[in-house]
Amino acid sequence: MSSDKAGGEPAAIQPLKFHVPKPASRPGEKPDFSHVVIPKAGSVARPPVDVDPKDIRDLAYSIIRVLNREGQAVGPWVPDLSHEDLIRGLRHMMTLRTFDARMQMAQRQGKTSFYMQHTGEEAVSCAFRIALQPGDMNFPTYRQAGLLIAHDYPLVDMMCQIYSNERDPMKGRQLPVMYSSKEHGFFSISGNLATQYVQAVGWAMASAIKNDTRIAAAWIGDGSTAESDFHAALVFASTYKAPVVLNVVNNQWAISTFQGIARGGSGTFAARGLGFGIPALRVDGNDYLAVYAVAQWAIERARRNLGPTLVEYVTYRAGAHSTSDDPSAYRPKSESDEWPLGDPLIRLKQHLIAVGAWSEERHKQAEAEILATVIAAQKEAESFGTLHSGGKPSARDIFEDVYAELPPHLRRQRQQIGV
Amino acid sequence: MAKMTMIEAIRSAMDVSMGRDDNVVVFGEDVGFFGGVFRCTHGLQQKYGVSRCFDAPISEAGIVGTAIGMAAYGLRPCIEIQFADYMYPAYDQIVSEAARLRYRSAGDFTCPLVIRMPTGGGIFGGQTHSQSPEALFTHVSGLKTIVPSNPYDAKGLLIAAIEDPDPVIFLEPKRLYNGPFDGHHDRPVTAWSKHELSEVPEGHYTVPLGKAVTRREGGAVTILAYGTMVHVALAAAEDTGIDAEIIDLRTLVPLDLEAIVTSVSKTGRCIVLHEATLTSGFGGELAALVQEHCFYHLEAPVMRVTGWDTPYPHAQEWDYFPGPARLGQALRDIMEAR
């Protein structure tokens, strides 16, 4: 008689159990981030960029941090940024936050249909952009407008896009915040998820094919890493050693779905890179200096033909997913306040004050200046119309740009609409 | 001029295009070192190097997704999906991305991309190597869809597609790769070398997209066909002795409506022929256009002869394939209709 246990009774076969991961807490419960293990700032080593990926597998499970609780920049990842650079970075993040607040309000006032804020995640896109060179190309998601703001893309143009007005660079065709600017290294946002990730790899492959010096940066959220395009991107990036930085912004929440649903049992999103032989770093996404330092490391690797790097930004989506979302329905209201990596603006501000380069007075003054700038841009943008009033794109624009040249069947359809 | 099969003509189109433009790159599954399972890219890697012609992982979404990124960069990728039946993992990239990039970015980014796919049955390929998914592309705004029927057109259309500023789906009827198959599967295989349209210029030329061609002039009935079905239509006209006019559409989008309307207005009868399934097939679109534009010339209802609304079977291939016997019966029926 056969048995599973040597010498014992046959094991009774137990019914299978279905496993669905659960977040640490739901509304009405106490927020719990005990699962987020945070190493001390400055404690993670900085390897040379030409390190053998297999020698830094531990970096996929740690968190690179520069700013400590006292606001000091410490350890081997302290980047070479001047106080002026950091003040500029702070102003970028403040501009993005102010921009978000005004556009959120404009949506509530009915001036547009939809908006998506960056609250809590401003450092990720703002700091990354500064590490890129002109000509490099981002393939962003809808929550990386800092890539535009930190590259001095006109706020008025962004707002005209959000308002779908007569000056909308996208001619009214795209949902609000789905910007595009080749000139500013910002690929057209799809609105589908993850499709851009593999396209970024293709762009980077093209740059290598042409012996160019430009690199690509791919962007994705924690939830969308579950899409097959993410895995295809890693296969292609790994196979062809594409000059691309593969960014994963882990803001803990994919609308109402906690990151554990996409992550499964792998521990971290960064660890996804290891099976592909892609070096993977995890970084404190709310630490402007750490984000810049890690971006610079990964970008240099790409530029030096050393191949792709996967970077997981550990951050927290402090606001709603979009204007159509209410996070109080699925997570504790106070969870945002309990997030252990703090607020990226406050942390950089405190650092600049700690090193004597900034003050509360200067901060208040900067806030007022930025608010005035954003309001002025908003007034100008609204003079070209908002979604339901004033100037709007032409009905002709429905038919243009489907193809380079208008084919006969679209010409007939355009005639039917009478434009 | 040279005698070429469809395979050689398609290969020649890529060769000519790669020779003229450094931005043309070719890749796909088994496409590089080996030269493709149908040999369409044979020799291109040796001639142009691994940066211009290379093997890809088995990931259709990855192949199309990276090609879109390359096209946005400024290359002109001409990629191969090994069988059209394998394109579904890439469908999101084709429909939501390649087809809409120009539109959604208001021309800021464009996607000059050709996706080649062997299509259609007749080779005992079963349900996963026989499909004709053209209607899944013609239904998508922003794509152009081509189905050539002979080596001359295949080369000229493929060069035109590679030079086109927008994404083009290039469906290659695999049963035509080595000969002009007319559906008489029980007869000896014929070779392209005996067909006048296998005379192909060795250098550069184009066949314009959006232009149909009349393969047989006739006064009794118009048959609208493309790809393999053009040869089936010619055989059925011969077999029945019915004086059919046969229009080879060549490009489905943009469609040469004028050629269709001119012919049907003359003959007063129309049969739409395709190998793909009937319901919501491209034939439905053709029938609707004929009705809209030729109603007062019609002497009989528009008929459709197509594959059945079933998966493509293996052993029963010739019961499924809309061959000359089934088309012949339709021709007799439409001539009797009043």
PDB file of N, CA, C and O in Angstrom, chain A residues 169-170 173-174 180-182 186-190 192 195 198-199 202-203 205-206 209-210 212 214 229 232 236 240 398 400-404 412, chain B residues 23 54-57 59 61-63 65-66 69-70 73 75 92-93 96-97 101-106 108-109 142-144 165-166 253 257:
ATOM      1  N   PRO A 169      -3.385  71.302 -27.922  1.00  0.00           N
ATOM      2  CA  PRO A 169      -2.428  70.725 -28.879  1.00  0.00           C
ATOM      3  C   PRO A 169      -2.899  69.376 -29.434  1.00  0.00           C
ATOM      4  O   PRO A 169      -2.476  68.966 -30.510  1.00  0.00           O
ATOM      5  N   MET A 170      -3.757  68.672 -28.702  1.00  0.00           N
ATOM      6  CA  MET A 170      -4.269  67.375 -29.158  1.00  0.00           C
ATOM      7  C   MET A 170      -5.601  67.521 -29.900  1.00  0.00           C
ATOM      8  O   MET A 170      -6.268  66.539 -30.192  1.00  0.00           O
ATOM      9  N   ARG A 173      -9.019  65.598 -29.042  1.00  0.00           N
ATOM     10  CA  ARG A 173      -9.233  64.167 -29.280  1.00  0.00           C
ATOM     11  C   ARG A 173      -8.967  63.305 -28.062  1.00  0.00           C
ATOM     12  O   ARG A 173      -9.407  62.162 -27.996  1.00  0.00           O
ATOM     13  N   GLN A 174      -8.207  63.833 -27.126  1.00  0.00           N
ATOM     14  CA  GLN A 174      -7.751  63.001 -26.012  1.00  0.00           C
ATOM     15  C   GLN A 174      -8.383  63.424 -24.694  1.00  0.00           C
ATOM     16  O   GLN A 174      -8.645  64.611 -24.463  1.00  0.00           O
ATOM     17  N   SER A 180       1.117  65.094 -25.121  1.00  0.00           N
ATOM     18  CA  SER A 180       2.144  64.557 -26.011  1.00  0.00           C
ATOM     19  C   SER A 180       3.066  65.705 -26.394  1.00  0.00           C
ATOM     20  O   SER A 180       2.592  66.788 -26.733  1.00  0.00           O
ATOM     21  N   SER A 181       4.370  65.483 -26.298  1.00  0.00           N
ATOM     22  CA  SER A 181       5.307  66.486 -26.799  1.00  0.00           C
ATOM     23  C   SER A 181       6.647  65.838 -27.131  1.00  0.00           C
ATOM     24  O   SER A 181       7.464  65.582 -26.264  1.00  0.00           O
ATOM     25  N   LYS A 182       6.810  65.585 -28.407  1.00  0.00           N
ATOM     26  CA  LYS A 182       8.081  65.016 -28.867  1.00  0.00           C
ATOM     27  C   LYS A 182       9.228  65.954 -28.505  1.00  0.00           C
ATOM     28  O   LYS A 182      10.280  65.522 -28.049  1.00  0.00           O
ATOM     29  N   PHE A 186       8.425  63.587 -24.431  1.00  0.00           N
ATOM     30  CA  PHE A 186       7.258  63.069 -23.726  1.00  0.00           C
ATOM     31  C   PHE A 186       6.342  62.404 -24.736  1.00  0.00           C
ATOM     32  O   PHE A 186       5.627  63.071 -25.496  1.00  0.00           O
ATOM     33  N   PHE A 187       6.366  61.085 -24.768  1.00  0.00           N
ATOM     34  CA  PHE A 187       5.576  60.336 -25.746  1.00  0.00           C
ATOM     35  C   PHE A 187       4.089  60.463 -25.439  1.00  0.00           C
ATOM     36  O   PHE A 187       3.688  60.534 -24.277  1.00  0.00           O
ATOM     37  N   SER A 188       3.298  60.465 -26.497  1.00  0.00           N
ATOM     38  CA  SER A 188       1.834  60.538 -26.399  1.00  0.00           C
ATOM     39  C   SER A 188       1.283  59.500 -25.426  1.00  0.00           C
ATOM     40  O   SER A 188       1.546  58.304 -25.566  1.00  0.00           O
ATOM     41  N   ILE A 189       0.513  59.966 -24.440  1.00  0.00           N
ATOM     42  CA  ILE A 189      -0.061  59.039 -23.457  1.00  0.00           C
ATOM     43  C   ILE A 189      -1.273  58.348 -24.065  1.00  0.00           C
ATOM     44  O   ILE A 189      -2.130  58.977 -24.670  1.00  0.00           O
ATOM     45  N   SER A 190      -1.324  57.049 -23.882  1.00  0.00           N
ATOM     46  CA  SER A 190      -2.380  56.258 -24.503  1.00  0.00           C
ATOM     47  C   SER A 190      -3.677  56.314 -23.725  1.00  0.00           C
ATOM     48  O   SER A 190      -4.747  56.537 -24.279  1.00  0.00           O
ATOM     49  N   ASN A 192      -4.650  53.562 -22.427  1.00  0.00           N
ATOM     50  CA  ASN A 192      -4.534  52.119 -22.167  1.00  0.00           C
ATOM     51  C   ASN A 192      -3.362  51.945 -21.209  1.00  0.00           C
ATOM     52  O   ASN A 192      -2.496  52.800 -21.139  1.00  0.00           O
ATOM     53  N   THR A 195       0.886  49.570 -22.508  1.00  0.00           N
ATOM     54  CA  THR A 195       1.283  49.485 -23.913  1.00  0.00           C
ATOM     55  C   THR A 195       2.566  50.265 -24.176  1.00  0.00           C
ATOM     56  O   THR A 195       3.390  49.862 -24.986  1.00  0.00           O
ATOM     57  N   VAL A 198       6.502  48.584 -23.590  1.00  0.00           N
ATOM     58  CA  VAL A 198       7.241  47.853 -24.617  1.00  0.00           C
ATOM     59  C   VAL A 198       7.602  48.774 -25.782  1.00  0.00           C
ATOM     60  O   VAL A 198       8.630  48.591 -26.436  1.00  0.00           O
ATOM     61  N   GLN A 199       6.801  49.804 -25.993  1.00  0.00           N
ATOM     62  CA  GLN A 199       7.150  50.781 -27.039  1.00  0.00           C
ATOM     63  C   GLN A 199       8.435  51.525 -26.675  1.00  0.00           C
ATOM     64  O   GLN A 199       9.264  51.813 -27.548  1.00  0.00           O
ATOM     65  N   GLY A 202      11.226  49.478 -27.661  1.00  0.00           N
ATOM     66  CA  GLY A 202      11.420  49.552 -29.113  1.00  0.00           C
ATOM     67  C   GLY A 202      12.119  50.841 -29.526  1.00  0.00           C
ATOM     68  O   GLY A 202      13.004  50.834 -30.390  1.00  0.00           O
ATOM     69  N   TRP A 203      11.732  51.944 -28.901  1.00  0.00           N
ATOM     70  CA  TRP A 203      12.379  53.240 -29.205  1.00  0.00           C
ATOM     71  C   TRP A 203      13.870  53.155 -28.857  1.00  0.00           C
ATOM     72  O   TRP A 203      14.733  53.600 -29.639  1.00  0.00           O
ATOM     73  N   MET A 205      15.670  50.423 -28.672  1.00  0.00           N
ATOM     74  CA  MET A 205      16.312  49.524 -29.645  1.00  0.00           C
ATOM     75  C   MET A 205      16.641  50.283 -30.924  1.00  0.00           C
ATOM     76  O   MET A 205      17.722  50.117 -31.503  1.00  0.00           O
ATOM     77  N   ALA A 206      15.701  51.132 -31.364  1.00  0.00           N
ATOM     78  CA  ALA A 206      15.927  51.924 -32.576  1.00  0.00           C
ATOM     79  C   ALA A 206      17.130  52.844 -32.394  1.00  0.00           C
ATOM     80  O   ALA A 206      17.958  53.002 -33.302  1.00  0.00           O
ATOM     81  N   ILE A 209      20.089  50.731 -32.781  1.00  0.00           N
ATOM     82  CA  ILE A 209      20.232  50.323 -34.187  1.00  0.00           C
ATOM     83  C   ILE A 209      20.884  51.442 -34.994  1.00  0.00           C
ATOM     84  O   ILE A 209      21.726  51.203 -35.848  1.00  0.00           O
ATOM     85  N   LYS A 210      20.482  52.692 -34.688  1.00  0.00           N
ATOM     86  CA  LYS A 210      21.010  53.839 -35.431  1.00  0.00           C
ATOM     87  C   LYS A 210      22.310  54.386 -34.830  1.00  0.00           C
ATOM     88  O   LYS A 210      22.782  55.451 -35.243  1.00  0.00           O
ATOM     89  N   ASP A 212      22.777  55.894 -32.193  1.00  0.00           N
ATOM     90  CA  ASP A 212      22.455  57.197 -31.609  1.00  0.00           C
ATOM     91  C   ASP A 212      23.015  57.228 -30.178  1.00  0.00           C
ATOM     92  O   ASP A 212      23.585  56.231 -29.707  1.00  0.00           O
ATOM     93  N   ARG A 214      20.899  58.675 -27.695  1.00  0.00           N
ATOM     94  CA  ARG A 214      19.724  58.970 -26.874  1.00  0.00           C
ATOM     95  C   ARG A 214      19.179  57.693 -26.230  1.00  0.00           C
ATOM     96  O   ARG A 214      19.286  56.612 -26.804  1.00  0.00           O
ATOM     97  N   ASP A 229       2.201  43.155 -21.538  1.00  0.00           N
ATOM     98  CA  ASP A 229       3.140  44.071 -22.195  1.00  0.00           C
ATOM     99  C   ASP A 229       4.345  44.373 -21.301  1.00  0.00           C
ATOM    100  O   ASP A 229       5.445  44.608 -21.799  1.00  0.00           O
ATOM    101  N   ALA A 232       6.596  41.390 -21.760  1.00  0.00           N
ATOM    102  CA  ALA A 232       7.192  41.457 -23.099  1.00  0.00           C
ATOM    103  C   ALA A 232       8.300  42.508 -23.130  1.00  0.00           C
ATOM    104  O   ALA A 232       9.369  42.289 -23.703  1.00  0.00           O
ATOM    105  N   PHE A 236      12.236  41.792 -24.152  1.00  0.00           N
ATOM    106  CA  PHE A 236      12.917  42.476 -25.258  1.00  0.00           C
ATOM    107  C   PHE A 236      14.079  43.325 -24.733  1.00  0.00           C
ATOM    108  O   PHE A 236      15.152  43.346 -25.330  1.00  0.00           O
ATOM    109  N   TYR A 240      17.867  42.325 -26.028  1.00  0.00           N
ATOM    110  CA  TYR A 240      18.638  43.216 -26.907  1.00  0.00           C
ATOM    111  C   TYR A 240      19.454  44.249 -26.129  1.00  0.00           C
ATOM    112  O   TYR A 240      20.004  45.168 -26.737  1.00  0.00           O
ATOM    113  N   ILE A 398     -12.094  66.002 -36.185  1.00  0.00           N
ATOM    114  CA  ILE A 398     -12.445  64.589 -36.009  1.00  0.00           C
ATOM    115  C   ILE A 398     -11.784  63.756 -37.100  1.00  0.00           C
ATOM    116  O   ILE A 398     -11.357  62.632 -36.864  1.00  0.00           O
ATOM    117  N   GLU A 400      -9.215  64.736 -39.365  1.00  0.00           N
ATOM    118  CA  GLU A 400      -7.801  64.921 -39.687  1.00  0.00           C
ATOM    119  C   GLU A 400      -6.956  63.955 -38.857  1.00  0.00           C
ATOM    120  O   GLU A 400      -7.356  63.538 -37.773  1.00  0.00           O
ATOM    121  N   ASP A 401      -5.780  63.615 -39.355  1.00  0.00           N
ATOM    122  CA  ASP A 401      -4.775  62.828 -38.611  1.00  0.00           C
ATOM    123  C   ASP A 401      -5.166  61.373 -38.352  1.00  0.00           C
ATOM    124  O   ASP A 401      -4.485  60.677 -37.608  1.00  0.00           O
ATOM    125  N   VAL A 402      -6.315  60.928 -38.917  1.00  0.00           N
ATOM    126  CA  VAL A 402      -6.552  59.479 -38.864  1.00  0.00           C
ATOM    127  C   VAL A 402      -5.489  58.813 -39.736  1.00  0.00           C
ATOM    128  O   VAL A 402      -4.898  57.797 -39.358  1.00  0.00           O
ATOM    129  N   TYR A 403      -5.259  59.445 -40.887  1.00  0.00           N
ATOM    130  CA  TYR A 403      -4.155  59.082 -41.775  1.00  0.00           C
ATOM    131  C   TYR A 403      -3.432  60.377 -42.149  1.00  0.00           C
ATOM    132  O   TYR A 403      -3.978  61.467 -41.970  1.00  0.00           O
ATOM    133  N   ALA A 404      -2.246  60.231 -42.712  1.00  0.00           N
ATOM    134  CA  ALA A 404      -1.524  61.420 -43.171  1.00  0.00           C
ATOM    135  C   ALA A 404      -2.345  62.170 -44.206  1.00  0.00           C
ATOM    136  O   ALA A 404      -2.400  63.395 -44.215  1.00  0.00           O
ATOM    137  N   ARG A 412     -15.930  61.579 -47.599  1.00  0.00           N
ATOM    138  CA  ARG A 412     -17.401  61.486 -47.711  1.00  0.00           C
ATOM    139  C   ARG A 412     -18.074  61.683 -46.351  1.00  0.00           C
ATOM    140  O   ARG A 412     -19.083  62.369 -46.231  1.00  0.00           O
TER     141      ARG A 412
ATOM    142  N   ASN B  23      16.525  53.177 -42.746  1.00  0.00           N
ATOM    143  CA  ASN B  23      15.578  53.133 -41.629  1.00  0.00           C
ATOM    144  C   ASN B  23      14.629  51.939 -41.693  1.00  0.00           C
ATOM    145  O   ASN B  23      13.867  51.711 -40.766  1.00  0.00           O
ATOM    146  N   PHE B  54      16.497  40.751 -37.812  1.00  0.00           N
ATOM    147  CA  PHE B  54      16.864  39.926 -36.653  1.00  0.00           C
ATOM    148  C   PHE B  54      15.695  39.108 -36.118  1.00  0.00           C
ATOM    149  O   PHE B  54      14.532  39.378 -36.423  1.00  0.00           O
ATOM    150  N   ASP B  55      16.062  38.095 -35.333  1.00  0.00           N
ATOM    151  CA  ASP B  55      15.077  37.211 -34.704  1.00  0.00           C
ATOM    152  C   ASP B  55      14.476  37.876 -33.484  1.00  0.00           C
ATOM    153  O   ASP B  55      15.172  38.555 -32.723  1.00  0.00           O
ATOM    154  N   ALA B  56      13.187  37.627 -33.270  1.00  0.00           N
ATOM    155  CA  ALA B  56      12.486  38.198 -32.115  1.00  0.00           C
ATOM    156  C   ALA B  56      11.992  37.083 -31.200  1.00  0.00           C
ATOM    157  O   ALA B  56      11.744  35.963 -31.652  1.00  0.00           O
ATOM    158  N   PRO B  57      11.840  37.399 -29.908  1.00  0.00           N
ATOM    159  CA  PRO B  57      11.209  36.438 -28.996  1.00  0.00           C
ATOM    160  C   PRO B  57       9.777  36.119 -29.453  1.00  0.00           C
ATOM    161  O   PRO B  57       9.161  36.911 -30.172  1.00  0.00           O
ATOM    162  N   SER B  59       6.711  36.633 -28.967  1.00  0.00           N
ATOM    163  CA  SER B  59       5.852  37.570 -28.253  1.00  0.00           C
ATOM    164  C   SER B  59       5.317  38.550 -29.272  1.00  0.00           C
ATOM    165  O   SER B  59       5.969  39.538 -29.621  1.00  0.00           O
ATOM    166  N   ALA B  61       2.874  40.626 -29.076  1.00  0.00           N
ATOM    167  CA  ALA B  61       2.673  41.958 -28.491  1.00  0.00           C
ATOM    168  C   ALA B  61       4.007  42.688 -28.391  1.00  0.00           C
ATOM    169  O   ALA B  61       4.081  43.900 -28.623  1.00  0.00           O
ATOM    170  N   GLY B  62       5.046  41.962 -28.056  1.00  0.00           N
ATOM    171  CA  GLY B  62       6.373  42.567 -27.961  1.00  0.00           C
ATOM    172  C   GLY B  62       6.898  42.985 -29.327  1.00  0.00           C
ATOM    173  O   GLY B  62       7.496  44.059 -29.476  1.00  0.00           O
ATOM    174  N   ILE B  63       6.669  42.152 -30.328  1.00  0.00           N
ATOM    175  CA  ILE B  63       7.141  42.475 -31.681  1.00  0.00           C
ATOM    176  C   ILE B  63       6.450  43.744 -32.187  1.00  0.00           C
ATOM    177  O   ILE B  63       7.100  44.695 -32.640  1.00  0.00           O
ATOM    178  N   GLY B  65       4.711  45.956 -30.351  1.00  0.00           N
ATOM    179  CA  GLY B  65       4.939  47.071 -29.425  1.00  0.00           C
ATOM    180  C   GLY B  65       6.301  47.713 -29.630  1.00  0.00           C
ATOM    181  O   GLY B  65       6.421  48.946 -29.687  1.00  0.00           O
ATOM    182  N   THR B  66       7.340  46.906 -29.770  1.00  0.00           N
ATOM    183  CA  THR B  66       8.663  47.492 -30.002  1.00  0.00           C
ATOM    184  C   THR B  66       8.714  48.163 -31.380  1.00  0.00           C
ATOM    185  O   THR B  66       9.339  49.217 -31.538  1.00  0.00           O
ATOM    186  N   GLY B  69       7.384  51.602 -31.141  1.00  0.00           N
ATOM    187  CA  GLY B  69       8.400  52.486 -30.559  1.00  0.00           C
ATOM    188  C   GLY B  69       9.462  52.866 -31.578  1.00  0.00           C
ATOM    189  O   GLY B  69       9.912  54.016 -31.643  1.00  0.00           O
ATOM    190  N   MET B  70       9.869  51.890 -32.384  1.00  0.00           N
ATOM    191  CA  MET B  70      10.867  52.164 -33.433  1.00  0.00           C
ATOM    192  C   MET B  70      10.317  53.128 -34.476  1.00  0.00           C
ATOM    193  O   MET B  70      11.021  54.035 -34.937  1.00  0.00           O
ATOM    194  N   TYR B  73      10.303  56.500 -33.222  1.00  0.00           N
ATOM    195  CA  TYR B  73      11.675  57.023 -33.243  1.00  0.00           C
ATOM    196  C   TYR B  73      12.034  57.581 -34.620  1.00  0.00           C
ATOM    197  O   TYR B  73      12.785  58.546 -34.740  1.00  0.00           O
ATOM    198  N   LEU B  75      12.251  55.026 -37.438  1.00  0.00           N
ATOM    199  CA  LEU B  75      12.530  53.897 -38.329  1.00  0.00           C
ATOM    200  C   LEU B  75      11.258  53.534 -39.106  1.00  0.00           C
ATOM    201  O   LEU B  75      10.173  54.033 -38.819  1.00  0.00           O
ATOM    202  N   ASP B  92      -4.091  44.555 -29.258  1.00  0.00           N
ATOM    203  CA  ASP B  92      -4.190  45.817 -28.522  1.00  0.00           C
ATOM    204  C   ASP B  92      -3.167  46.825 -29.045  1.00  0.00           C
ATOM    205  O   ASP B  92      -3.483  48.001 -29.255  1.00  0.00           O
ATOM    206  N   GLN B  93      -1.949  46.367 -29.264  1.00  0.00           N
ATOM    207  CA  GLN B  93      -0.914  47.266 -29.783  1.00  0.00           C
ATOM    208  C   GLN B  93      -1.282  47.778 -31.176  1.00  0.00           C
ATOM    209  O   GLN B  93      -1.015  48.932 -31.507  1.00  0.00           O
ATOM    210  N   SER B  96      -5.123  49.885 -30.527  1.00  0.00           N
ATOM    211  CA  SER B  96      -5.145  51.030 -29.612  1.00  0.00           C
ATOM    212  C   SER B  96      -3.924  51.918 -29.781  1.00  0.00           C
ATOM    213  O   SER B  96      -3.932  53.060 -29.321  1.00  0.00           O
ATOM    214  N   GLU B  97      -2.876  51.402 -30.374  1.00  0.00           N
ATOM    215  CA  GLU B  97      -1.614  52.139 -30.403  1.00  0.00           C
ATOM    216  C   GLU B  97      -1.211  52.519 -31.829  1.00  0.00           C
ATOM    217  O   GLU B  97      -1.258  53.683 -32.190  1.00  0.00           O
ATOM    218  N   LEU B 101      -1.913  56.443 -33.076  1.00  0.00           N
ATOM    219  CA  LEU B 101      -0.844  57.303 -32.572  1.00  0.00           C
ATOM    220  C   LEU B 101      -0.856  58.678 -33.238  1.00  0.00           C
ATOM    221  O   LEU B 101      -0.758  59.711 -32.575  1.00  0.00           O
ATOM    222  N   ARG B 102      -0.971  58.696 -34.560  1.00  0.00           N
ATOM    223  CA  ARG B 102      -1.005  59.984 -35.262  1.00  0.00           C
ATOM    224  C   ARG B 102      -2.182  60.822 -34.779  1.00  0.00           C
ATOM    225  O   ARG B 102      -2.039  62.011 -34.512  1.00  0.00           O
ATOM    226  N   TYR B 103      -3.324  60.184 -34.663  1.00  0.00           N
ATOM    227  CA  TYR B 103      -4.561  60.896 -34.312  1.00  0.00           C
ATOM    228  C   TYR B 103      -4.480  61.464 -32.905  1.00  0.00           C
ATOM    229  O   TYR B 103      -4.721  62.637 -32.683  1.00  0.00           O
ATOM    230  N   ARG B 104      -4.127  60.590 -31.962  1.00  0.00           N
ATOM    231  CA  ARG B 104      -4.220  61.036 -30.568  1.00  0.00           C
ATOM    232  C   ARG B 104      -3.142  62.061 -30.229  1.00  0.00           C
ATOM    233  O   ARG B 104      -3.297  62.840 -29.300  1.00  0.00           O
ATOM    234  N   SER B 105      -2.021  62.047 -30.976  1.00  0.00           N
ATOM    235  CA  SER B 105      -0.966  63.026 -30.702  1.00  0.00           C
ATOM    236  C   SER B 105      -1.034  64.193 -31.675  1.00  0.00           C
ATOM    237  O   SER B 105      -0.130  65.020 -31.706  1.00  0.00           O
ATOM    238  N   ALA B 106      -2.099  64.263 -32.463  1.00  0.00           N
ATOM    239  CA  ALA B 106      -2.285  65.328 -33.459  1.00  0.00           C
ATOM    240  C   ALA B 106      -1.053  65.458 -34.363  1.00  0.00           C
ATOM    241  O   ALA B 106      -0.588  66.552 -34.658  1.00  0.00           O
ATOM    242  N   ASP B 108       2.007  64.626 -33.715  1.00  0.00           N
ATOM    243  CA  ASP B 108       3.284  64.809 -33.010  1.00  0.00           C
ATOM    244  C   ASP B 108       4.143  63.544 -33.156  1.00  0.00           C
ATOM    245  O   ASP B 108       5.356  63.609 -33.354  1.00  0.00           O
ATOM    246  N   PHE B 109       3.499  62.381 -33.053  1.00  0.00           N
ATOM    247  CA  PHE B 109       4.167  61.099 -33.281  1.00  0.00           C
ATOM    248  C   PHE B 109       3.399  60.345 -34.363  1.00  0.00           C
ATOM    249  O   PHE B 109       2.173  60.412 -34.411  1.00  0.00           O
ATOM    250  N   GLY B 142      -7.641  54.115 -38.953  1.00  0.00           N
ATOM    251  CA  GLY B 142      -6.211  54.403 -38.820  1.00  0.00           C
ATOM    252  C   GLY B 142      -5.317  53.339 -39.424  1.00  0.00           C
ATOM    253  O   GLY B 142      -4.121  53.553 -39.552  1.00  0.00           O
ATOM    254  N   LEU B 143      -5.899  52.188 -39.772  1.00  0.00           N
ATOM    255  CA  LEU B 143      -5.103  51.137 -40.423  1.00  0.00           C
ATOM    256  C   LEU B 143      -5.422  51.106 -41.916  1.00  0.00           C
ATOM    257  O   LEU B 143      -6.528  51.445 -42.333  1.00  0.00           O
ATOM    258  N   LYS B 144      -4.446  50.673 -42.698  1.00  0.00           N
ATOM    259  CA  LYS B 144      -4.686  50.320 -44.098  1.00  0.00           C
ATOM    260  C   LYS B 144      -4.486  48.814 -44.214  1.00  0.00           C
ATOM    261  O   LYS B 144      -3.619  48.259 -43.533  1.00  0.00           O
ATOM    262  N   PRO B 165       3.228  56.557 -44.859  1.00  0.00           N
ATOM    263  CA  PRO B 165       3.481  57.174 -43.546  1.00  0.00           C
ATOM    264  C   PRO B 165       2.643  56.602 -42.404  1.00  0.00           C
ATOM    265  O   PRO B 165       2.805  57.034 -41.261  1.00  0.00           O
ATOM    266  N   ASP B 166       1.757  55.653 -42.689  1.00  0.00           N
ATOM    267  CA  ASP B 166       0.851  55.130 -41.664  1.00  0.00           C
ATOM    268  C   ASP B 166       0.957  53.605 -41.558  1.00  0.00           C
ATOM    269  O   ASP B 166       1.503  52.960 -42.444  1.00  0.00           O
ATOM    270  N   VAL B 253      -8.778  48.752 -47.291  1.00  0.00           N
ATOM    271  CA  VAL B 253      -8.862  50.128 -46.778  1.00  0.00           C
ATOM    272  C   VAL B 253      -7.541  50.795 -47.095  1.00  0.00           C
ATOM    273  O   VAL B 253      -6.499  50.277 -46.702  1.00  0.00           O
ATOM    274  N   LEU B 257     -13.753  52.398 -54.254  1.00  0.00           N
ATOM    275  CA  LEU B 257     -15.214  52.330 -54.427  1.00  0.00           C
ATOM    276  C   LEU B 257     -15.612  52.595 -55.871  1.00  0.00           C
ATOM    277  O   LEU B 257     -16.535  51.983 -56.401  1.00  0.00           O
TER     278      LEU B 257
END
